[in-house]
């Protein structure tokens, strides 16, 4: 059922009480898109707060954990130790991450946050679901689904010689401290 869910918007209509009009009606449907995050936006990571409701960046709802079906090089790169998924399917590791349903406002925020399309590109990737908390649909562990992921084709050739990670943790034992874009030591937007 969820194999092509990322390509078709999730439509959520909300009932509204219109007692003055004598009945119930529905708010216009909200379109939701599935996004796979593998880096600093995951729970427990430095930028997770940016997808929380109190940030006014739109709506993001955690759905579950997954890993890419294809292998990809996930590296920690650049002057700011940014996690980057290189768009080179078939190389690297099956990358672990989290799936979120996001509304159009959050999708626009994430595109800007990720520097899409200049720094990262938003493309579809097949994922193997590990667990699901995403509400009305209940796919099982091991199901294959699609979601958008931010990957990059703009990288230095030397990055292909770096360690490829299966899972990113900004606080991991790799010794590469992530420098947040709000940090004064960071002078640019990109890598």
PDB file of C-alpha atoms in Angstrom:
ATOM      1  CA  UNK A   1       0.000   0.000   0.000  1.00  0.00           C
ATOM      2  CA  UNK A   2       2.797   2.463   0.829  1.00  0.00           C
ATOM      3  CA  UNK A   3       5.128   1.539  -2.013  1.00  0.00           C
ATOM      4  CA  UNK A   4       4.467   4.766  -3.905  1.00  0.00           C
ATOM      5  CA  UNK A   5       3.054   6.888  -1.093  1.00  0.00           C
ATOM      6  CA  UNK A   6       5.655   9.643  -1.446  1.00  0.00           C
ATOM      7  CA  UNK A   7       4.547  10.247  -5.020  1.00  0.00           C
ATOM      8  CA  UNK A   8       0.903  10.590  -4.024  1.00  0.00           C
ATOM      9  CA  UNK A   9       0.056  13.205  -1.398  1.00  0.00           C
ATOM     10  CA  UNK A  10      -1.571  12.047   1.813  1.00  0.00           C
ATOM     11  CA  UNK A  11      -4.876  13.864   2.046  1.00  0.00           C
ATOM     12  CA  UNK A  12      -6.177  14.661   5.485  1.00  0.00           C
ATOM     13  CA  UNK A  13      -9.580  16.336   5.835  1.00  0.00           C
ATOM     14  CA  UNK A  14     -10.480  17.578   9.312  1.00  0.00           C
ATOM     15  CA  UNK A  15     -14.075  17.754  10.522  1.00  0.00           C
ATOM     16  CA  UNK A  16     -15.135  21.153  11.801  1.00  0.00           C
ATOM     17  CA  UNK A  17     -18.158  21.942  13.947  1.00  0.00           C
ATOM     18  CA  UNK A  18     -20.295  24.551  12.221  1.00  0.00           C
ATOM     19  CA  UNK A  19     -23.272  24.533  14.591  1.00  0.00           C
ATOM     20  CA  UNK A  20     -24.429  27.883  13.217  1.00  0.00           C
ATOM     21  CA  UNK A  21     -24.703  26.331   9.781  1.00  0.00           C
ATOM     22  CA  UNK A  22     -26.584  23.340  11.186  1.00  0.00           C
ATOM     23  CA  UNK A  23     -23.991  20.609  10.710  1.00  0.00           C
ATOM     24  CA  UNK A  24     -20.479  19.424  10.173  1.00  0.00           C
ATOM     25  CA  UNK A  25     -18.250  20.422   7.326  1.00  0.00           C
ATOM     26  CA  UNK A  26     -14.630  19.715   6.481  1.00  0.00           C
ATOM     27  CA  UNK A  27     -11.577  21.928   6.272  1.00  0.00           C
ATOM     28  CA  UNK A  28      -9.786  21.731   2.933  1.00  0.00           C
ATOM     29  CA  UNK A  29      -7.489  18.704   2.752  1.00  0.00           C
ATOM     30  CA  UNK A  30      -3.860  19.110   3.788  1.00  0.00           C
ATOM     31  CA  UNK A  31      -1.299  17.467   1.534  1.00  0.00           C
ATOM     32  CA  UNK A  32       1.447  15.591   3.321  1.00  0.00           C
ATOM     33  CA  UNK A  33       4.726  14.388   1.823  1.00  0.00           C
ATOM     34  CA  UNK A  34       7.005  11.649   3.185  1.00  0.00           C
ATOM     35  CA  UNK A  35      10.577  12.748   3.927  1.00  0.00           C
ATOM     36  CA  UNK A  36      13.485  10.530   5.030  1.00  0.00           C
ATOM     37  CA  UNK A  37      16.003  12.280   7.310  1.00  0.00           C
ATOM     38  CA  UNK A  38      19.389  10.723   8.100  1.00  0.00           C
ATOM     39  CA  UNK A  39      21.432  13.526   9.682  1.00  0.00           C
ATOM     40  CA  UNK A  40      21.077  16.494  12.003  1.00  0.00           C
ATOM     41  CA  UNK A  41      17.250  16.574  11.730  1.00  0.00           C
ATOM     42  CA  UNK A  42      16.811  13.161  13.405  1.00  0.00           C
ATOM     43  CA  UNK A  43      15.616  12.890  17.006  1.00  0.00           C
ATOM     44  CA  UNK A  44      18.428  13.672  19.439  1.00  0.00           C
ATOM     45  CA  UNK A  45      20.474  15.557  16.825  1.00  0.00           C
ATOM     46  CA  UNK A  46      21.391  19.281  16.731  1.00  0.00           C
ATOM     47  CA  UNK A  47      18.729  20.425  14.236  1.00  0.00           C
ATOM     48  CA  UNK A  48      15.796  18.245  15.271  1.00  0.00           C
ATOM     49  CA  UNK A  49      14.240  21.272  16.990  1.00  0.00           C
ATOM     50  CA  UNK A  50      13.725  22.837  13.553  1.00  0.00           C
ATOM     51  CA  UNK A  51      10.971  20.335  12.714  1.00  0.00           C
ATOM     52  CA  UNK A  52       9.171  20.695  16.033  1.00  0.00           C
ATOM     53  CA  UNK A  53       5.702  22.340  16.034  1.00  0.00           C
ATOM     54  CA  UNK A  54       6.733  25.326  18.181  1.00  0.00           C
ATOM     55  CA  UNK A  55       9.195  26.513  15.497  1.00  0.00           C
ATOM     56  CA  UNK A  56       6.375  27.650  13.135  1.00  0.00           C
ATOM     57  CA  UNK A  57       8.136  26.029  10.169  1.00  0.00           C
ATOM     58  CA  UNK A  58       5.105  23.909   9.281  1.00  0.00           C
ATOM     59  CA  UNK A  59       3.961  20.476  10.364  1.00  0.00           C
ATOM     60  CA  UNK A  60       6.156  17.376  10.639  1.00  0.00           C
ATOM     61  CA  UNK A  61       4.889  14.118  12.109  1.00  0.00           C
ATOM     62  CA  UNK A  62       7.274  11.285  12.979  1.00  0.00           C
ATOM     63  CA  UNK A  63       6.205   8.068  11.237  1.00  0.00           C
ATOM     64  CA  UNK A  64       8.951   5.538  11.896  1.00  0.00           C
ATOM     65  CA  UNK A  65      12.462   4.295  11.277  1.00  0.00           C
ATOM     66  CA  UNK A  66      13.732   2.998   7.951  1.00  0.00           C
ATOM     67  CA  UNK A  67      16.870   2.363   5.969  1.00  0.00           C
ATOM     68  CA  UNK A  68      17.592   2.848   2.303  1.00  0.00           C
ATOM     69  CA  UNK A  69      17.138  -0.158   0.042  1.00  0.00           C
ATOM     70  CA  UNK A  70      20.074   1.008  -2.094  1.00  0.00           C
ATOM     71  CA  UNK A  71      23.500   1.656  -0.655  1.00  0.00           C
ATOM     72  CA  UNK A  72      24.628   5.301  -0.568  1.00  0.00           C
ATOM     73  CA  UNK A  73      27.812   6.995   0.655  1.00  0.00           C
ATOM     74  CA  UNK A  74      26.934   8.920   3.818  1.00  0.00           C
ATOM     75  CA  UNK A  75      29.932  11.047   4.742  1.00  0.00           C
ATOM     76  CA  UNK A  76      30.729  13.747   7.276  1.00  0.00           C
ATOM     77  CA  UNK A  77      32.296  16.460   5.191  1.00  0.00           C
ATOM     78  CA  UNK A  78      33.434  20.022   4.728  1.00  0.00           C
ATOM     79  CA  UNK A  79      34.659  22.666   7.135  1.00  0.00           C
ATOM     80  CA  UNK A  80      31.529  22.275   9.305  1.00  0.00           C
ATOM     81  CA  UNK A  81      31.351  18.460   9.460  1.00  0.00           C
ATOM     82  CA  UNK A  82      27.971  18.266   7.759  1.00  0.00           C
ATOM     83  CA  UNK A  83      26.448  14.844   7.088  1.00  0.00           C
ATOM     84  CA  UNK A  84      26.028  14.458   3.336  1.00  0.00           C
ATOM     85  CA  UNK A  85      24.339  11.649   1.452  1.00  0.00           C
ATOM     86  CA  UNK A  86      26.113  11.472  -1.885  1.00  0.00           C
ATOM     87  CA  UNK A  87      23.774  10.664  -4.767  1.00  0.00           C
ATOM     88  CA  UNK A  88      25.732   7.589  -5.833  1.00  0.00           C
ATOM     89  CA  UNK A  89      23.336   4.654  -5.461  1.00  0.00           C
ATOM     90  CA  UNK A  90      25.032   1.275  -5.157  1.00  0.00           C
ATOM     91  CA  UNK A  91      28.035   2.592  -3.201  1.00  0.00           C
ATOM     92  CA  UNK A  92      28.445   2.925   0.562  1.00  0.00           C
ATOM     93  CA  UNK A  93      26.005   1.647   3.181  1.00  0.00           C
ATOM     94  CA  UNK A  94      22.271   1.119   3.582  1.00  0.00           C
ATOM     95  CA  UNK A  95      21.629   4.367   5.445  1.00  0.00           C
ATOM     96  CA  UNK A  96      19.507   4.427   8.630  1.00  0.00           C
ATOM     97  CA  UNK A  97      17.127   7.296   9.321  1.00  0.00           C
ATOM     98  CA  UNK A  98      13.631   8.485  10.212  1.00  0.00           C
ATOM     99  CA  UNK A  99      10.520   9.016   8.107  1.00  0.00           C
ATOM    100  CA  UNK A 100       8.297  12.066   8.631  1.00  0.00           C
ATOM    101  CA  UNK A 101       5.055  13.247   7.062  1.00  0.00           C
ATOM    102  CA  UNK A 102       5.416  16.970   6.346  1.00  0.00           C
ATOM    103  CA  UNK A 103       3.009  19.592   5.052  1.00  0.00           C
ATOM    104  CA  UNK A 104       3.806  21.975   2.197  1.00  0.00           C
ATOM    105  CA  UNK A 105       4.995  24.707   4.592  1.00  0.00           C
ATOM    106  CA  UNK A 106       7.500  22.350   6.232  1.00  0.00           C
ATOM    107  CA  UNK A 107       8.557  20.983   2.844  1.00  0.00           C
ATOM    108  CA  UNK A 108       9.333  24.530   1.663  1.00  0.00           C
ATOM    109  CA  UNK A 109      11.240  25.182   4.907  1.00  0.00           C
ATOM    110  CA  UNK A 110      13.254  21.963   4.500  1.00  0.00           C
ATOM    111  CA  UNK A 111      14.075  22.792   0.876  1.00  0.00           C
ATOM    112  CA  UNK A 112      15.450  26.161   2.017  1.00  0.00           C
ATOM    113  CA  UNK A 113      17.211  24.656   5.067  1.00  0.00           C
ATOM    114  CA  UNK A 114      18.909  22.016   2.907  1.00  0.00           C
ATOM    115  CA  UNK A 115      19.856  24.521   0.185  1.00  0.00           C
ATOM    116  CA  UNK A 116      17.738  22.710  -2.381  1.00  0.00           C
ATOM    117  CA  UNK A 117      18.412  22.577  -5.278  1.00  0.00           C
ATOM    118  CA  UNK A 118      21.943  24.078  -5.215  1.00  0.00           C
ATOM    119  CA  UNK A 119      23.536  22.247  -2.262  1.00  0.00           C
ATOM    120  CA  UNK A 120      21.196  19.255  -1.964  1.00  0.00           C
ATOM    121  CA  UNK A 121      18.605  17.825  -4.325  1.00  0.00           C
ATOM    122  CA  UNK A 122      15.317  16.307  -3.122  1.00  0.00           C
ATOM    123  CA  UNK A 123      14.894  12.933  -4.811  1.00  0.00           C
ATOM    124  CA  UNK A 124      12.855   9.800  -4.193  1.00  0.00           C
ATOM    125  CA  UNK A 125      14.516   6.824  -2.533  1.00  0.00           C
ATOM    126  CA  UNK A 126      13.195   3.377  -1.729  1.00  0.00           C
ATOM    127  CA  UNK A 127      13.224   2.552   1.966  1.00  0.00           C
ATOM    128  CA  UNK A 128      12.862  -0.628   3.988  1.00  0.00           C
ATOM    129  CA  UNK A 129      10.606   0.142   6.916  1.00  0.00           C
ATOM    130  CA  UNK A 130      11.821  -0.912  10.377  1.00  0.00           C
ATOM    131  CA  UNK A 131       8.824   0.295  12.396  1.00  0.00           C
ATOM    132  CA  UNK A 132       5.817   2.575  11.857  1.00  0.00           C
ATOM    133  CA  UNK A 133       3.986   4.973  14.166  1.00  0.00           C
ATOM    134  CA  UNK A 134       2.495   7.031  11.354  1.00  0.00           C
ATOM    135  CA  UNK A 135      -1.202   6.782  12.116  1.00  0.00           C
ATOM    136  CA  UNK A 136      -3.904   5.630   9.762  1.00  0.00           C
ATOM    137  CA  UNK A 137      -1.773   3.389   7.544  1.00  0.00           C
ATOM    138  CA  UNK A 138       0.006   0.528   9.257  1.00  0.00           C
ATOM    139  CA  UNK A 139       2.683  -0.973   7.030  1.00  0.00           C
ATOM    140  CA  UNK A 140       4.700  -3.773   8.572  1.00  0.00           C
ATOM    141  CA  UNK A 141       8.403  -3.981   9.293  1.00  0.00           C
ATOM    142  CA  UNK A 142      10.234  -5.008   6.145  1.00  0.00           C
ATOM    143  CA  UNK A 143       7.769  -3.223   3.837  1.00  0.00           C
ATOM    144  CA  UNK A 144       9.290  -1.235   0.991  1.00  0.00           C
ATOM    145  CA  UNK A 145       8.138   2.361   0.574  1.00  0.00           C
ATOM    146  CA  UNK A 146       9.325   5.563  -1.098  1.00  0.00           C
ATOM    147  CA  UNK A 147      10.073   8.903   0.488  1.00  0.00           C
ATOM    148  CA  UNK A 148      11.965  12.002  -0.522  1.00  0.00           C
ATOM    149  CA  UNK A 149      15.551  12.337   0.672  1.00  0.00           C
ATOM    150  CA  UNK A 150      18.032  15.195   0.394  1.00  0.00           C
ATOM    151  CA  UNK A 151      21.184  14.009  -1.345  1.00  0.00           C
ATOM    152  CA  UNK A 152      23.916  15.843  -3.167  1.00  0.00           C
ATOM    153  CA  UNK A 153      25.719  15.605  -6.478  1.00  0.00           C
ATOM    154  CA  UNK A 154      27.914  18.593  -5.499  1.00  0.00           C
ATOM    155  CA  UNK A 155      30.845  17.160  -3.602  1.00  0.00           C
ATOM    156  CA  UNK A 156      34.596  16.979  -3.713  1.00  0.00           C
ATOM    157  CA  UNK A 157      36.080  13.790  -5.222  1.00  0.00           C
ATOM    158  CA  UNK A 158      38.050  13.217  -1.993  1.00  0.00           C
ATOM    159  CA  UNK A 159      34.749  12.621  -0.159  1.00  0.00           C
ATOM    160  CA  UNK A 160      34.499   9.264  -1.924  1.00  0.00           C
ATOM    161  CA  UNK A 161      37.635   8.194  -0.045  1.00  0.00           C
ATOM    162  CA  UNK A 162      36.179   9.068   3.373  1.00  0.00           C
ATOM    163  CA  UNK A 163      34.462   6.697   5.781  1.00  0.00           C
ATOM    164  CA  UNK A 164      30.918   5.822   4.678  1.00  0.00           C
ATOM    165  CA  UNK A 165      28.513   5.696   7.619  1.00  0.00           C
ATOM    166  CA  UNK A 166      25.396   3.577   8.033  1.00  0.00           C
ATOM    167  CA  UNK A 167      23.966   5.959  10.621  1.00  0.00           C
ATOM    168  CA  UNK A 168      24.853   9.541  11.512  1.00  0.00           C
ATOM    169  CA  UNK A 169      25.231  10.753  15.083  1.00  0.00           C
ATOM    170  CA  UNK A 170      26.598  14.253  15.634  1.00  0.00           C
ATOM    171  CA  UNK A 171      27.848  13.098  19.041  1.00  0.00           C
ATOM    172  CA  UNK A 172      29.349   9.800  17.802  1.00  0.00           C
ATOM    173  CA  UNK A 173      32.852   8.485  18.308  1.00  0.00           C
ATOM    174  CA  UNK A 174      34.020   9.734  14.882  1.00  0.00           C
ATOM    175  CA  UNK A 175      35.456  12.859  16.557  1.00  0.00           C
ATOM    176  CA  UNK A 176      34.030  15.246  13.940  1.00  0.00           C
ATOM    177  CA  UNK A 177      32.148  18.014  15.738  1.00  0.00           C
ATOM    178  CA  UNK A 178      29.195  19.361  13.766  1.00  0.00           C
ATOM    179  CA  UNK A 179      29.283  23.157  13.582  1.00  0.00           C
ATOM    180  CA  UNK A 180      25.728  24.507  13.551  1.00  0.00           C
ATOM    181  CA  UNK A 181      24.865  27.208  11.043  1.00  0.00           C
ATOM    182  CA  UNK A 182      24.081  29.546  13.973  1.00  0.00           C
ATOM    183  CA  UNK A 183      27.612  29.099  15.383  1.00  0.00           C
ATOM    184  CA  UNK A 184      29.831  32.180  15.003  1.00  0.00           C
ATOM    185  CA  UNK A 185      32.688  29.976  13.766  1.00  0.00           C
ATOM    186  CA  UNK A 186      30.624  29.172  10.688  1.00  0.00           C
ATOM    187  CA  UNK A 187      31.045  31.804   8.009  1.00  0.00           C
ATOM    188  CA  UNK A 188      29.141  30.255   5.100  1.00  0.00           C
ATOM    189  CA  UNK A 189      25.993  28.348   4.291  1.00  0.00           C
ATOM    190  CA  UNK A 190      27.394  25.368   2.420  1.00  0.00           C
ATOM    191  CA  UNK A 191      29.961  22.717   3.184  1.00  0.00           C
TER     192      UNK A 191
END
